[in-house]
Amino acid sequence: MCGFTGFIGETANTEAVLANMMNRIIHRGPDSSGEFIEGEAALGFRRLSIIGLETGGQPFYSENNNLVAMANGEIYNFIELRRELKSKGHVFNTDSDCEVILHGYEEYGEAIVSKLRGMFAFVIWDRNNKKLVAGRDMFGIKPLYYGKMNDTFFFGSEIKSFLPHPNFQKEFNQDALLPYLSFQYSVLEETFFKGIFKLPAAHYLVYEKGEARLQKYWAPDFQPKNRKLEQLVNEIDDTIQESILSHRISDVKVGSFLSSGVDSSYVASVLKPDKTFTVGFSDQNFSEIDNAKMLSAELEIQNKHAILDPDACFTQFEAIQYQMDEPHADPSIVPLYFLAELAKKDVTVILSGEGADEMFGGYEAYDMTSLMKKYRKLPGFVRTPAGRLASKLPDMRGKQFLMHAGLPVEEWFIGQANIFREAEAKYLVKEPYRHGPSVREIVAPYYEQVKDQDDLTKKQFLDMNLWLVGDILLKADKMSMAHSLEVRVPFLDKKVMAIAEQVPAKYRINKTETKHAMRLAARKALPEASAARKKIGFPVPIRNWIREERFYRQIKAYFTNADAASFFNVEEILSLLNEHYEGKANNGRKIWTIFTFLVWYNRYFHLEEQAVAYDEPVLVGAMN
């Protein structure tokens, strides 16, 4: 696991500029560094040694030295690819699994991306043709950003690495704020930094003659097959177990995150690492430690755990938002940051359970209540008008029921978070920030791709393209790499995806449980209590914190500063805060989303300006 950064474009003091860019991501690779500088091209690499400890340095070079490459990630089929490429005459210079990307590109061109099994982001510079090729794995596990400013093309694992470059023009993207308030994360391809983009999952990019073109190479394709449940369950179990074992390949210590849910429990039970890691809060119903300890004891594995201190969470929150690059209001990033810190004390690689819900149908939002199922038997001409009317009403009892049961899924489901209704968000922000893409414009292209599928598949498809990439995987990458820890996600594997695509809807969700077929597979390795346990996510007691005087005052200070006044209707956001503090409403998630943005903006657009040009960033809190 590593990080890289670089640029194409004439620059004075290239060596010093690249060095400072690399310093911004030293947490991604504290073990060693490497760079390539020639003419207009500058590529910088930071390494966290995982495989090939002595000889796995980067950049990589082709046999004729015409191609230079850097890669972040792990390739789990590298042994067979290496054997195949060697048989075709390719010579490998390192023991790194990622070197197969370079020689695979020599042999197959851009088609190499479809042959890779793993998580990756890479760039390849063609010295003769002055062409850059960049690619990202099919699920978007590893991040990759790019953009062109002042005749300089930037690329890298984190946006913060671009900041020291003299041609980088830092400008706030006004269109990003409005959709963020609904989705709670940066949902557009263009980031909160104007002109800087995320390379989408399952895409590669070619930059040549000053122009960039993107190409998609894969998309989820749910095509259920009529198979016996027992046969399907056995194949799911075999495939997941093989993936977990493939993901344990490492020359350093490997552990496992463990919550109370079936996904991480399944991983831990198959992996059987020496140690599992769990964190929680002292608030009632906000800890999964007891369940994690119980399963670890049954598996005869040591569970290391910690109760988190709310004061420490607030102290480190600015550092957390700095690491995320863009504002990210999923409350679970806070415990995840400390969980990674805890795990790093003992291991360098962690396996985790992300992705199973999106692939196998695990979220409660994918299901309907029994009452909703009965209501949907009414004629559409009754349900649809009621749903449309409800969608225009303020938040009230029964509103969600009428919308979800009466309207097409395309008109209300935007993923696992829907913090502010669009009309409410527009009312809260000042006029310049009301013109970003609408929610409908964002989700419509994905729904169009699955317009003939059932509602469950539509929801899963949307989540795999938006929620999974923009929320779940991004926070896993950034919070782990903040502590130089590699997180691997064995459910998000091309072989597991191939079997998940075959599962009929009735075996994804049935009358008694979500993720039914996968839970049956997990029961082969887990005690019944663990396999059947409902998902509770990563619970964070933010609604309780905001009602405590000391935290209320911290948030209020942000809500009343000059930044808040420039972006928001201050009276309205203060009303949300005070209603919650006084116990009149539960506005916790809304308050947290606004607070997160203001903390992030202060960090990147005020504190950053106080840093010395081309020097170390202003660091807040203890970061590795």
XYZ file of C-alpha atoms in Angstrom, residues 13-616:
604
model
C 12.498 23.915 -9.157
C 10.842 20.647 -10.105
C 12.774 18.564 -7.578
C 11.824 20.786 -4.633
C 8.199 21.081 -5.720
C 7.814 17.314 -6.146
C 9.496 16.667 -2.798
C 7.011 18.920 -1.033
C 4.105 17.277 -2.835
C 5.370 13.882 -1.685
C 5.721 15.138 1.884
C 1.987 15.790 1.978
C 1.288 12.066 1.633
C 4.138 10.645 3.690
C 1.510 8.945 5.899
C 0.596 6.733 2.932
C 4.161 5.499 2.608
C 6.548 6.191 5.483
C 8.987 3.387 4.622
C 10.674 4.767 1.501
C 10.262 7.050 -1.499
C 11.077 7.168 -5.183
C 10.779 9.674 -7.986
C 11.150 10.113 -11.714
C 11.837 13.552 -13.186
C 12.466 14.153 -16.860
C 11.500 17.181 -18.900
C 7.867 18.023 -18.218
C 7.141 14.826 -16.288
C 7.520 14.440 -12.519
C 6.340 11.316 -10.677
C 6.696 10.905 -6.907
C 6.059 7.784 -4.849
C 5.760 7.018 -1.122
C 5.946 3.364 -0.041
C 4.386 1.349 2.756
C 6.178 -2.001 2.467
C 3.779 -4.952 2.339
C 5.013 -7.431 -0.316
C 8.610 -7.687 -1.517
C 9.962 -5.762 1.463
C 13.515 -5.468 0.140
C 12.969 -5.141 -3.612
C 9.490 -3.671 -4.043
C 10.453 -0.039 -4.538
C 8.868 2.193 -7.155
C 8.705 3.674 -9.779
C 8.812 0.619 -12.030
C 10.540 0.670 -15.417
C 9.888 -1.373 -18.536
C 12.702 -3.437 -20.042
C 13.543 -0.712 -22.576
C 13.040 2.040 -19.961
C 10.424 3.715 -22.167
C 7.633 3.249 -19.623
C 7.650 4.462 -16.026
C 4.905 3.412 -13.623
C 3.665 3.921 -10.058
C 0.876 1.961 -8.392
C -1.029 2.018 -5.117
C -2.770 -1.167 -4.035
C -2.545 -4.935 -4.130
C -2.932 -7.342 -7.048
C -4.135 -10.711 -5.767
C -3.654 -12.633 -9.029
C -0.145 -11.290 -9.550
C 1.498 -14.724 -9.358
C -0.433 -16.105 -12.334
C -0.096 -12.820 -14.247
C 3.646 -12.712 -13.580
C 3.989 -16.294 -14.831
C 1.980 -15.468 -17.951
C 3.991 -12.328 -18.698
C 7.324 -14.032 -18.100
C 6.336 -16.691 -20.626
C 5.903 -13.883 -23.126
C 9.422 -12.599 -22.481
C 8.901 -9.891 -19.885
C 11.616 -9.333 -17.282
C 10.673 -8.334 -13.735
C 12.978 -6.175 -11.644
C 11.185 -6.323 -8.273
C 9.154 -8.709 -6.136
C 6.249 -6.268 -5.992
C 2.838 -7.592 -6.991
C 2.074 -4.262 -8.673
C 4.855 -4.600 -11.251
C 2.503 -6.823 -13.272
C 0.516 -3.680 -14.099
C 3.459 -2.186 -16.008
C 4.406 -5.311 -17.965
C 0.727 -6.112 -18.468
C 0.317 -2.706 -20.081
C 3.305 -3.421 -22.336
C 1.658 -6.647 -23.451
C -2.052 -5.829 -23.500
C -2.268 -2.037 -23.512
C -5.160 -0.495 -21.602
C -6.928 -3.880 -21.560
C -4.693 -4.867 -18.625
C -7.163 -3.207 -16.237
C -9.730 -5.928 -16.938
C -7.223 -8.679 -16.147
C -6.304 -7.394 -12.695
C -7.850 -8.885 -9.568
C -7.331 -6.497 -6.719
C -7.489 -2.922 -5.519
C -5.391 -0.400 -7.359
C -4.755 3.048 -8.703
C -1.833 3.522 -11.067
C -0.176 5.861 -13.550
C 2.095 4.924 -16.454
C 4.188 7.543 -18.259
C 5.200 6.782 -21.856
C 8.440 8.720 -22.267
C 8.617 8.441 -26.066
C 5.005 9.297 -26.860
C 4.548 11.781 -23.990
C 1.400 9.969 -22.902
C 0.079 9.307 -19.412
C -2.255 6.382 -18.666
C -3.988 6.156 -15.286
C -6.403 3.518 -14.005
C -8.557 2.679 -11.008
C -9.915 -0.663 -9.771
C -13.415 -1.819 -10.643
C -14.966 -0.985 -7.251
C -13.072 2.251 -6.543
C -11.287 0.908 -3.474
C -8.216 3.064 -4.051
C -8.575 6.809 -4.797
C -7.129 8.697 -7.758
C -7.499 12.437 -8.422
C -6.564 14.485 -11.448
C -6.986 17.918 -12.990
C -5.385 20.495 -15.248
C -4.474 24.017 -14.153
C -2.201 26.606 -15.726
C -0.931 24.128 -18.351
C -0.050 21.579 -15.652
C -1.768 18.211 -15.396
C -1.935 16.912 -11.808
C -2.488 13.336 -10.657
C -2.248 11.653 -7.283
C -3.660 9.581 -4.449
C -4.726 12.624 -2.412
C -5.722 16.168 -3.347
C -3.595 17.667 -0.572
C -0.477 16.604 -2.456
C -1.266 19.163 -5.192
C -1.307 22.146 -2.837
C 2.452 22.912 -2.791
C 2.675 23.171 -6.596
C 2.975 26.795 -7.764
C 0.579 26.160 -10.671
C -2.134 24.708 -8.456
C -4.940 27.224 -8.180
C -6.996 26.513 -5.082
C -10.598 27.532 -5.659
C -13.758 26.412 -3.889
C -16.202 24.567 -6.137
C -19.551 26.269 -5.449
C -21.540 23.495 -7.134
C -20.341 20.850 -4.657
C -21.989 22.188 -1.496
C -25.678 21.730 -2.303
C -25.566 18.001 -3.196
C -23.185 17.358 -0.287
C -25.877 18.530 2.139
C -28.158 15.752 0.907
C -25.624 12.955 0.362
C -23.228 13.827 3.280
C -20.173 13.224 1.079
C -18.672 14.667 -2.086
C -20.857 13.017 -4.716
C -19.778 14.819 -7.912
C -16.850 13.801 -10.100
C -15.520 17.329 -9.719
C -14.351 17.705 -6.147
C -14.774 20.594 -3.712
C -11.614 21.975 -5.325
C -12.606 23.587 -8.613
C -10.958 21.834 -11.545
C -9.870 18.727 -9.632
C -11.738 15.507 -10.391
C -12.042 11.971 -9.064
C -11.309 9.276 -11.607
C -14.477 7.148 -11.346
C -14.285 3.515 -10.318
C -13.742 1.047 -13.181
C -12.279 3.725 -15.445
C -8.938 4.480 -16.979
C -7.687 7.804 -18.262
C -5.356 8.735 -21.092
C -3.706 12.176 -21.083
C -2.074 13.037 -24.382
C -1.374 16.275 -26.275
C -2.907 18.344 -23.493
C -6.231 16.474 -23.459
C -7.626 13.820 -21.135
C -10.104 11.136 -22.174
C -11.823 8.672 -19.856
C -12.949 5.134 -20.630
C -15.162 2.884 -18.518
C -14.146 -0.788 -18.553
C -16.665 -2.477 -16.185
C -20.076 -2.074 -14.551
C -22.071 -4.295 -12.156
C -24.388 -6.559 -14.113
C -26.955 -8.299 -11.924
C -28.279 -11.226 -13.969
C -29.921 -13.676 -11.523
C -29.881 -17.362 -12.411
C -32.516 -19.888 -11.462
C -30.454 -22.162 -9.240
C -31.078 -24.198 -6.122
C -30.460 -22.167 -2.987
C -28.218 -24.815 -1.409
C -25.969 -24.935 -4.464
C -25.788 -21.151 -4.595
C -24.955 -20.871 -0.891
C -22.151 -23.410 -1.198
C -20.653 -21.502 -4.107
C -20.913 -18.196 -2.245
C -19.127 -19.692 0.750
C -16.392 -21.293 -1.366
C -15.820 -18.067 -3.302
C -15.755 -15.788 -0.254
C -13.438 -18.100 1.658
C -11.047 -18.251 -1.303
C -11.108 -14.471 -1.593
C -10.376 -13.968 2.113
C -7.403 -16.312 1.926
C -6.147 -14.590 -1.230
C -6.377 -11.245 0.543
C -4.151 -12.401 3.403
C -1.012 -12.608 1.203
C 1.514 -10.344 2.886
C 5.074 -10.159 4.177
C 3.898 -8.236 7.258
C 1.421 -8.919 10.080
C -2.276 -9.169 9.150
C -5.270 -8.607 11.423
C -9.006 -8.030 11.110
C -11.481 -5.335 12.081
C -14.387 -6.847 13.988
C -17.792 -5.363 14.753
C -20.905 -7.237 15.807
C -22.087 -7.647 12.200
C -22.024 -10.742 10.052
C -19.648 -9.303 7.427
C -16.594 -8.627 9.575
C -17.419 -11.705 11.674
C -17.373 -13.879 8.544
C -14.005 -12.443 7.520
C -12.489 -12.946 10.975
C -13.789 -16.515 11.278
C -12.197 -17.549 7.981
C -9.011 -15.508 8.311
C -8.429 -16.466 11.956
C -5.811 -13.756 12.508
C -3.863 -13.492 15.732
C -5.775 -10.349 16.653
C -9.038 -8.569 15.900
C -9.701 -4.890 16.633
C -12.837 -3.087 17.837
C -13.757 0.324 19.244
C -16.954 1.679 20.739
C -18.454 4.379 22.940
C -19.602 4.293 26.547
C -23.098 5.542 25.604
C -25.755 2.847 25.813
C -26.345 1.034 22.492
C -23.287 2.654 20.903
C -20.742 -0.133 21.273
C -20.157 -3.452 19.529
C -17.258 -4.439 21.763
C -19.071 -7.085 23.816
C -20.232 -8.978 20.726
C -16.770 -8.732 19.157
C -15.135 -10.048 22.328
C -17.602 -12.940 22.459
C -16.913 -14.054 18.889
C -13.157 -13.615 19.276
C -13.234 -15.825 22.361
C -15.134 -18.525 20.441
C -12.565 -18.340 17.641
C -9.728 -18.329 20.209
C -8.484 -14.999 18.858
C -7.317 -12.011 20.892
C -9.599 -8.981 20.577
C -7.990 -5.621 21.205
C -10.572 -2.939 21.897
C -10.953 0.588 23.194
C -13.706 2.835 24.527
C -13.430 6.169 22.734
C -13.395 9.508 24.520
C -15.724 12.163 23.001
C -13.233 14.924 23.854
C -10.537 13.141 21.849
C -12.984 12.730 18.971
C -13.623 16.479 18.835
C -9.938 17.288 19.309
C -8.966 15.159 16.326
C -11.903 16.086 14.106
C -10.027 18.773 12.208
C -7.166 16.334 11.563
C -9.705 13.782 10.344
C -11.218 16.211 7.853
C -7.737 17.180 6.666
C -7.017 13.537 5.910
C -10.306 13.135 4.011
C -9.363 15.913 1.508
C -13.039 16.834 1.102
C -15.781 17.305 3.721
C -17.157 13.939 4.764
C -19.979 13.915 7.298
C -20.459 10.186 7.830
C -20.116 10.058 11.644
C -18.408 6.654 11.430
C -15.202 8.214 10.102
C -14.465 9.298 13.677
C -14.333 5.844 15.313
C -12.736 4.456 12.144
C -9.850 6.909 12.541
C -9.210 5.693 16.097
C -9.778 2.048 15.166
C -7.037 2.295 12.535
C -4.767 3.943 15.097
C -5.417 1.065 17.498
C -4.752 -1.626 14.890
C -1.552 -0.019 13.612
C 0.105 -0.662 16.967
C 0.097 -4.385 16.161
C -0.341 -4.943 12.418
C 0.244 -3.263 9.050
C -2.545 -4.988 7.081
C -6.204 -5.271 8.106
C -9.074 -7.161 6.482
C -12.518 -5.583 6.729
C -16.090 -6.368 5.698
C -17.005 -3.459 3.412
C -19.040 -4.179 0.279
C -21.094 -7.204 1.319
C -24.261 -5.155 1.863
C -24.163 -3.564 -1.574
C -23.381 -6.845 -3.329
C -25.710 -9.218 -1.498
C -28.564 -6.898 -0.412
C -27.825 -6.177 3.228
C -29.199 -2.733 4.034
C -32.579 -2.389 5.719
C -33.416 0.369 3.210
C -33.436 -2.317 0.522
C -36.394 -4.047 2.192
C -40.010 -3.018 2.800
C -41.963 -3.389 6.025
C -44.940 -5.754 6.064
C -47.276 -2.756 6.276
C -45.623 -1.162 3.261
C -46.012 -4.383 1.278
C -49.739 -4.404 2.053
C -50.077 -0.724 1.121
C -48.378 -1.322 -2.232
C -51.251 -3.623 -3.187
C -53.413 -0.513 -3.570
C -53.751 0.811 -7.130
C -51.029 3.137 -8.337
C -53.528 5.926 -8.996
C -54.103 6.008 -5.212
C -50.522 5.587 -3.964
C -48.684 7.812 -6.439
C -50.585 11.085 -5.804
C -50.286 10.498 -2.060
C -46.543 9.932 -2.450
C -46.098 13.081 -4.542
C -48.006 15.143 -2.000
C -45.949 13.697 0.868
C -42.689 14.547 -0.907
C -43.603 18.245 -0.808
C -44.470 18.276 2.896
C -42.020 19.095 5.700
C -40.632 16.213 7.731
C -43.503 14.612 9.624
C -44.784 11.257 10.796
C -45.794 9.027 7.883
C -44.078 11.073 5.183
C -41.377 8.507 4.391
C -43.916 5.692 4.366
C -46.127 7.413 1.782
C -43.162 8.326 -0.425
C -41.426 4.954 -0.329
C -44.604 2.953 -0.839
C -46.192 5.278 -3.385
C -43.417 6.580 -5.650
C -41.009 4.835 -8.009
C -37.707 4.115 -6.286
C -35.959 6.465 -8.725
C -37.808 9.413 -7.177
C -36.779 8.955 -3.551
C -33.858 6.571 -3.060
C -30.478 8.326 -3.291
C -28.441 5.927 -1.154
C -27.930 5.110 2.491
C -27.882 8.773 3.568
C -30.346 11.529 2.734
C -29.572 14.266 5.233
C -31.314 17.373 3.885
C -34.229 17.423 1.493
C -33.151 19.343 -1.587
C -35.602 22.198 -0.983
C -34.443 22.508 2.607
C -30.785 22.551 1.567
C -31.447 25.315 -0.974
C -33.183 27.356 1.688
C -30.243 27.008 4.070
C -27.456 28.071 1.668
C -26.785 31.516 0.243
C -27.719 32.224 -3.389
C -24.327 31.474 -5.047
C -24.466 27.884 -3.754
C -27.979 27.000 -4.913
C -27.063 26.057 -8.470
C -25.228 22.763 -8.126
C -26.560 19.654 -9.891
C -29.888 18.456 -8.550
C -30.271 15.115 -6.828
C -32.294 13.887 -9.804
C -29.522 14.877 -12.226
C -26.980 12.982 -10.131
C -28.860 9.697 -9.740
C -30.701 9.540 -13.084
C -27.761 8.286 -15.228
C -27.311 5.286 -12.925
C -31.001 4.431 -12.781
C -31.118 4.635 -16.574
C -28.564 1.806 -16.783
C -30.840 -0.533 -14.778
C -34.253 0.791 -15.817
C -35.576 -2.709 -16.553
C -34.426 -4.226 -13.266
C -36.386 -4.724 -10.021
C -36.317 -2.087 -7.268
C -33.840 -4.005 -5.105
C -31.317 -4.252 -7.930
C -31.768 -0.571 -8.740
C -30.930 0.373 -5.161
C -27.887 -1.887 -5.065
C -26.631 -0.573 -8.396
C -26.972 3.044 -7.297
C -25.205 2.352 -4.007
C -22.326 0.568 -5.718
C -21.747 3.570 -7.962
C -22.254 6.363 -5.416
C -22.455 5.397 -1.735
C -19.890 2.592 -1.778
C -17.271 4.576 -3.692
C -17.897 8.054 -2.304
C -18.557 7.190 1.340
C -17.683 3.662 2.486
C -14.466 2.998 0.566
C -13.124 6.535 0.643
C -13.311 6.791 4.426
C -11.788 3.302 4.781
C -8.832 4.311 2.621
C -8.229 7.764 4.094
C -8.710 6.854 7.764
C -6.487 3.777 7.550
C -3.759 5.450 5.516
C -3.720 8.353 7.989
C -2.047 5.797 10.254
C -0.046 3.984 7.540
C -2.354 0.986 7.743
C -3.518 -1.013 4.726
C -7.178 -2.058 4.665
C -8.226 -4.895 2.361
C -11.841 -5.691 1.528
C -12.242 -9.327 0.391
C -15.959 -9.065 -0.391
C -15.096 -6.518 -3.088
C -13.421 -9.046 -5.315
C -14.166 -9.789 -8.961
C -14.805 -13.492 -8.255
C -17.159 -12.693 -5.370
C -18.917 -10.136 -7.571
C -19.404 -12.744 -10.286
C -21.358 -14.975 -7.927
C -23.222 -12.075 -6.261
C -24.542 -11.014 -9.667
C -26.260 -14.404 -9.998
C -28.234 -14.293 -6.740
C -32.002 -13.846 -7.336
C -33.739 -11.052 -5.444
C -35.679 -13.591 -3.339
C -32.368 -14.950 -2.025
C -30.954 -11.509 -1.352
C -33.901 -10.431 0.812
C -36.648 -12.760 2.025
C -39.419 -12.467 4.597
C -37.114 -12.820 7.588
C -33.743 -11.242 6.770
C -31.626 -9.197 4.408
C -28.569 -10.681 2.703
C -30.223 -14.089 3.068
C -28.036 -16.243 0.812
C -24.822 -14.740 2.143
C -25.951 -15.207 5.747
C -26.593 -18.887 5.009
C -23.049 -19.099 3.657
C -21.700 -17.344 6.746
C -23.480 -19.839 8.997
C -21.039 -22.461 7.748
C -18.267 -20.618 9.570
C -20.088 -18.666 12.296
C -22.214 -19.324 15.350
C -25.917 -18.782 14.612
C -26.097 -15.652 16.777
C -23.370 -13.930 14.779
C -24.713 -14.973 11.377
C -28.251 -13.772 12.123
C -27.376 -10.519 13.878
C -28.834 -7.398 12.269
C -26.526 -4.726 10.933
C -26.164 -1.691 13.177
C -23.359 0.018 11.282
C -20.713 1.950 13.182
C -22.891 3.776 15.742
C -21.678 7.188 16.884
C -23.568 9.124 19.599
C -23.394 12.519 17.886
C -26.972 13.365 18.903
C -25.925 12.930 22.538
C -22.701 14.904 22.118
C -24.442 17.926 20.618
C -26.649 18.141 23.712
C -23.589 18.446 25.957
C -22.692 22.037 26.776
C -19.009 21.884 25.831
C -19.636 20.385 22.388
C -22.668 22.537 21.743
C -20.501 25.607 22.300
C -17.775 24.331 19.950
C -20.280 23.773 17.176
C -22.046 27.075 17.854
C -18.720 28.896 17.461
C -18.463 27.515 13.931
C -22.121 28.271 13.185
C -21.652 31.923 14.095
C -18.307 32.644 12.402
C -17.729 34.531 9.155
C -17.554 31.366 7.046
C -20.989 30.251 8.205
C -22.397 33.660 7.316
C -20.919 33.482 3.812
C -22.341 30.034 3.050
C -25.500 29.653 5.131
C -28.559 31.388 6.501
C -27.147 31.655 10.021
C -30.498 32.077 11.762
C -31.740 28.834 10.243
C -28.695 26.709 11.078
C -28.663 28.112 14.612
C -32.316 27.194 14.907
C -31.467 23.598 13.957
C -28.696 23.553 16.551
C -30.726 25.077 19.372
C -33.794 22.913 18.770
C -31.585 19.848 19.057
C -29.676 21.115 22.097
C -32.927 21.843 23.903
C -34.320 18.402 23.089
C -37.121 19.697 20.863
C -35.949 17.790 17.765
C -33.350 15.296 16.622
C -31.296 17.333 14.131
C -28.039 15.570 14.925
C -27.120 14.420 11.426
C -28.052 17.760 9.864
C -25.988 19.702 12.380
C -23.056 17.323 11.959
C -23.129 17.712 8.174
C -22.953 21.518 8.377
C -20.358 21.425 11.162
C -18.184 19.026 9.161
C -18.186 21.303 6.136
C -17.241 24.358 8.177
C -14.401 22.502 9.923
C -13.091 21.268 6.569
C -13.323 24.693 4.954
C -11.471 26.341 7.816
C -8.704 23.747 7.574
C -8.142 24.023 3.834
C -8.989 27.644 3.111
C -7.721 29.412 6.258
C -5.184 27.347 8.185
C -3.594 26.185 4.947
C -2.962 29.779 3.928
C -0.908 30.256 7.081
C 1.541 27.537 6.030
C 4.860 28.525 4.524
C 4.832 28.052 0.749
C 6.178 24.646 -0.321
C 6.768 23.676 3.297
C 5.172 21.086 5.554
